[in-house]
Coordinates of C-alpha atoms in Angstrom, one line a residue:
M1386 CA -10.2 -13.8 -11.0
G1387 CA -8.7 -11.5 -8.0
L1388 CA -7.3 -8.3 -9.0
R1389 CA -3.7 -8.4 -10.6
I1390 CA -0.5 -5.7 -10.4
N1391 CA -2.3 -3.0 -13.0
D1392 CA -5.9 -3.8 -12.6
T1393 CA -7.8 -0.9 -11.6
I1394 CA -9.6 -1.1 -8.4
P1395 CA -13.2 -1.6 -8.0
D1396 CA -14.7 1.4 -7.2
L1397 CA -16.8 0.0 -3.7
T1398 CA -18.7 2.5 -1.6
V1399 CA -17.6 1.9 1.9
E1400 CA -18.5 3.4 5.4
T1401 CA -15.5 4.0 7.7
D1402 CA -15.5 6.1 10.8
Q1403 CA -15.2 8.9 9.1
G1404 CA -17.8 8.4 7.7
S1405 CA -18.9 6.6 3.3
I1406 CA -16.0 7.2 1.3
S1407 CA -16.0 6.1 -2.5
L1408 CA -12.8 4.3 -2.9
H1409 CA -11.5 6.3 -6.0
D1410 CA -12.8 9.9 -4.8
F1411 CA -10.6 9.1 -2.4
V1412 CA -7.7 8.5 -4.2
G1413 CA -8.4 10.7 -6.6
D1414 CA -5.2 12.4 -8.2
S1415 CA -3.1 11.2 -5.6
W1416 CA -1.7 8.4 -4.4
A1417 CA -2.7 5.7 -2.2
I1418 CA -2.1 2.7 0.3
L1419 CA -4.4 0.5 1.5
F1420 CA -4.0 -1.7 4.5
S1421 CA -5.6 -4.0 6.1
H1422 CA -6.2 -6.5 9.3
P1423 CA -8.5 -8.8 10.3
K1424 CA -9.8 -7.6 13.7
D1425 CA -9.4 -5.1 15.6
F1426 CA -7.8 -5.1 19.0
T1427 CA -5.4 -7.2 18.1
P1428 CA -1.9 -6.9 19.0
V1429 CA 0.8 -6.7 15.7
C1430 CA -1.5 -4.6 14.4
T1431 CA -2.4 -2.5 16.4
T1432 CA 1.8 -1.7 16.8
E1433 CA 1.5 -1.7 12.5
F1434 CA -1.8 1.4 12.7
G1435 CA 0.2 3.4 15.0
A1436 CA 3.3 3.0 12.2
V1437 CA 1.0 4.5 9.9
A1438 CA 0.0 6.9 12.2
Q1439 CA 3.6 8.2 13.2
L1440 CA 4.4 8.2 9.0
A1441 CA 2.2 11.2 8.6
D1442 CA 3.9 13.5 8.0
E1443 CA 6.0 11.2 4.9
W1444 CA 2.6 9.7 3.1
A1445 CA 2.1 13.6 3.0
K1446 CA 5.5 14.7 1.6
R1447 CA 5.2 11.8 -0.8
G1448 CA 1.7 13.0 -1.8
T1449 CA 0.0 9.4 -0.1
K1450 CA -3.2 8.6 1.0
V1451 CA -3.6 6.3 3.3
I1452 CA -7.2 4.1 4.2
G1453 CA -7.1 1.2 6.3
V1454 CA -9.5 -1.9 6.3
S1455 CA -10.6 -3.9 9.5
V1456 CA -13.5 -7.0 9.5
D1457 CA -15.2 -4.7 12.7
G1458 CA -17.3 -2.4 12.3
V1459 CA -17.4 1.4 12.6
E1460 CA -17.6 2.1 16.5
D1461 CA -15.3 -0.5 17.0
H1462 CA -12.8 1.5 14.7
K1463 CA -12.9 4.4 16.7
K1464 CA -12.9 3.2 20.2
W1465 CA -9.8 0.7 18.5
K1466 CA -8.3 4.1 17.8
A1467 CA -7.6 5.3 21.4
D1468 CA -5.8 2.3 21.7
I1469 CA -3.4 3.2 18.8
E1470 CA -3.0 6.9 19.0
K1471 CA -1.5 5.3 23.1
V1472 CA 0.8 3.2 21.4
A1473 CA 2.0 5.6 18.4
G1474 CA 1.8 8.6 20.6
A1475 CA 0.5 9.7 17.3
K1476 CA -2.8 10.9 16.3
A1477 CA -4.8 8.7 13.9
G1478 CA -6.2 11.2 11.3
F1479 CA -6.7 8.0 7.9
P1480 CA -10.6 6.6 7.5
I1481 CA -10.4 3.2 8.7
I1482 CA -13.0 1.0 6.3
A1483 CA -15.2 -1.1 8.1
D1484 CA -15.9 -4.3 6.2
T1485 CA -18.2 -6.5 8.6
G1486 CA -19.9 -7.7 4.6
L1487 CA -16.2 -8.6 3.4
E1488 CA -16.9 -6.3 0.3
V1489 CA -13.8 -5.1 0.6
S1490 CA -11.7 -8.4 1.6
K1491 CA -13.3 -10.5 -1.4
A1492 CA -13.0 -7.3 -4.0
F1493 CA -9.3 -7.5 -2.9
D1494 CA -9.0 -11.0 -2.9
M1495 CA -8.1 -11.7 -0.2
L1496 CA -10.4 -14.0 1.0
P1497 CA -12.7 -16.1 -1.5
A1498 CA -16.2 -14.9 -2.7
E1499 CA -17.7 -17.9 -0.2
A1500 CA -16.5 -16.4 3.0
Y1501 CA -18.1 -15.7 5.8
L1502 CA -17.4 -14.3 9.6
P1503 CA -19.2 -17.2 12.1
D1504 CA -20.6 -15.9 15.5
G1505 CA -17.7 -15.9 17.5
R1506 CA -15.5 -15.2 15.2
T1507 CA -11.8 -15.2 16.1
P1508 CA -9.0 -13.0 13.4
A1509 CA -8.0 -17.0 12.2
D1510 CA -11.8 -16.8 10.6
S1511 CA -9.9 -13.9 8.9
A1512 CA -6.5 -14.6 8.8
T1513 CA -5.3 -13.7 5.2
V1514 CA -6.5 -9.7 5.1
R1515 CA -3.1 -9.3 5.6
S1516 CA -1.9 -7.3 2.8
V1517 CA -0.8 -4.2 1.6
F1518 CA -2.0 -2.4 -1.8
I1519 CA 0.0 0.7 -2.9
I1520 CA -2.8 2.4 -5.8
G1521 CA -1.8 5.2 -8.3
P1522 CA -3.5 7.9 -9.6
D1523 CA -4.9 6.2 -12.1
K1524 CA -6.4 4.3 -9.7
Q1525 CA -4.6 1.4 -10.9
L1526 CA -3.4 -1.5 -8.3
K1527 CA 0.6 -0.5 -8.5
L1528 CA 2.1 -3.3 -5.6
S1529 CA 0.2 -5.2 -3.0
M1530 CA 2.1 -7.4 -0.5
T1531 CA 0.4 -10.1 2.1
Y1532 CA 1.6 -10.6 5.1
P1533 CA 0.6 -14.0 8.2
M1534 CA -0.6 -12.3 11.4
T1535 CA 3.1 -13.1 12.9
V1536 CA 5.2 -10.9 11.5
G1537 CA 4.6 -7.2 11.4
R1538 CA 4.7 -5.0 8.4
N1539 CA 7.8 -3.4 8.3
F1540 CA 6.7 0.2 7.3
A1541 CA 10.2 1.6 6.1
E1542 CA 10.0 -0.8 3.2
V1543 CA 6.5 0.2 2.7
L1544 CA 7.9 3.6 1.7
R1545 CA 11.0 2.4 -0.2
A1546 CA 8.7 0.7 -2.6
L1547 CA 6.5 3.9 -2.7
D1548 CA 9.4 5.3 -3.6
G1549 CA 10.2 3.0 -5.9
L1550 CA 7.2 3.2 -7.8
Q1551 CA 7.2 6.8 -7.8
M1552 CA 10.2 7.0 -9.2
S1553 CA 10.1 4.2 -12.2
I1554 CA 6.3 5.6 -13.4
G1555 CA 6.9 9.1 -13.3
K1556 CA 10.7 8.7 -14.8
G1557 CA 10.5 5.9 -16.8
V1558 CA 13.4 3.6 -15.1
A1559 CA 13.2 0.9 -13.2
T1560 CA 15.0 0.7 -9.8
P1561 CA 17.6 -2.0 -8.1
A1562 CA 16.9 -4.6 -5.9
N1563 CA 17.4 -2.6 -2.2
W1564 CA 17.1 0.4 -3.8
N1565 CA 16.5 3.9 -1.7
V1566 CA 16.3 7.7 -2.7
G1567 CA 19.3 9.6 -4.0
E1568 CA 21.2 5.6 -5.5
D1569 CA 21.0 4.9 -9.1
V1570 CA 18.9 3.3 -11.3
I1571 CA 18.6 0.9 -14.3
I1572 CA 17.9 1.6 -17.3
P1573 CA 15.0 0.1 -18.9
P1574 CA 16.3 -2.5 -22.1
S1575 CA 13.8 -1.5 -24.5
V1576 CA 15.8 1.9 -24.6
S1577 CA 18.6 1.9 -26.9
N1578 CA 22.2 3.2 -26.0
E1579 CA 21.6 6.2 -28.6
D1580 CA 18.6 7.6 -26.6
A1581 CA 19.6 6.8 -23.3
K1582 CA 22.5 9.5 -24.0
V1583 CA 20.1 12.1 -24.8
K1584 CA 17.5 11.3 -22.3
F1585 CA 20.0 10.9 -19.1
G1586 CA 23.2 11.5 -19.9
E1587 CA 26.5 9.4 -18.5
F1588 CA 25.7 5.4 -17.8
K1589 CA 27.3 2.8 -17.1
T1590 CA 26.7 -0.5 -19.0
V1591 CA 27.2 -3.2 -16.6
L1592 CA 26.2 -6.3 -18.7
P1593 CA 24.2 -5.1 -22.2
Y1594 CA 20.3 -5.6 -21.0
L1595 CA 21.8 -3.9 -17.3
R1596 CA 22.6 0.2 -17.6
T1597 CA 22.4 2.4 -14.4
T1598 CA 22.3 6.5 -14.4
A1599 CA 22.2 8.6 -12.1
A1600 CA 18.2 8.6 -10.9
P1601 CA 16.4 11.4 -12.5
K1602 CA 15.8 15.6 -10.9

């Protein structure tokens, strides 16, 4: 059975370019994002890691730690970071897991249990290691998204999704399509009109089951 929304992530101890890390200790009381890559020194992934590096202040603003994972080794990760920082024009201060044994890739259901890395492998051998996982302070998986190797991930959407999660989980509301910070949110159907009035003040009834209100502060 693969990892599903609201499952607790496995507490693996992993090797990174910054030393050994326990995933649960790494998350701690913060939000965390784990983003995965099928191989070091690949063009799309290099631009993606660069985008993550450029967003360091945005992650910090949201109380969120980021950690990468690639199926190459620690020494390759250290060398790759020089390329990442050259592309990004920013320091890549986050750790990168060396998942050479595929333990993380399998535990997070990105590869089947029988997967292995053949000699002379190419990125195609681990092509499905292309997911983003957003993890809450409770160590539970809150959101995942997977991209093919040919499509660079949209980290503005990762930030938007993180904002939506922090709003919905922290404030007891939901967010509509294309929601951004500062826009109206949705009152869950489980909240009665009377309770909604007390909790949120004014709200708009679009449909009996769709009510919107200003985002809570």
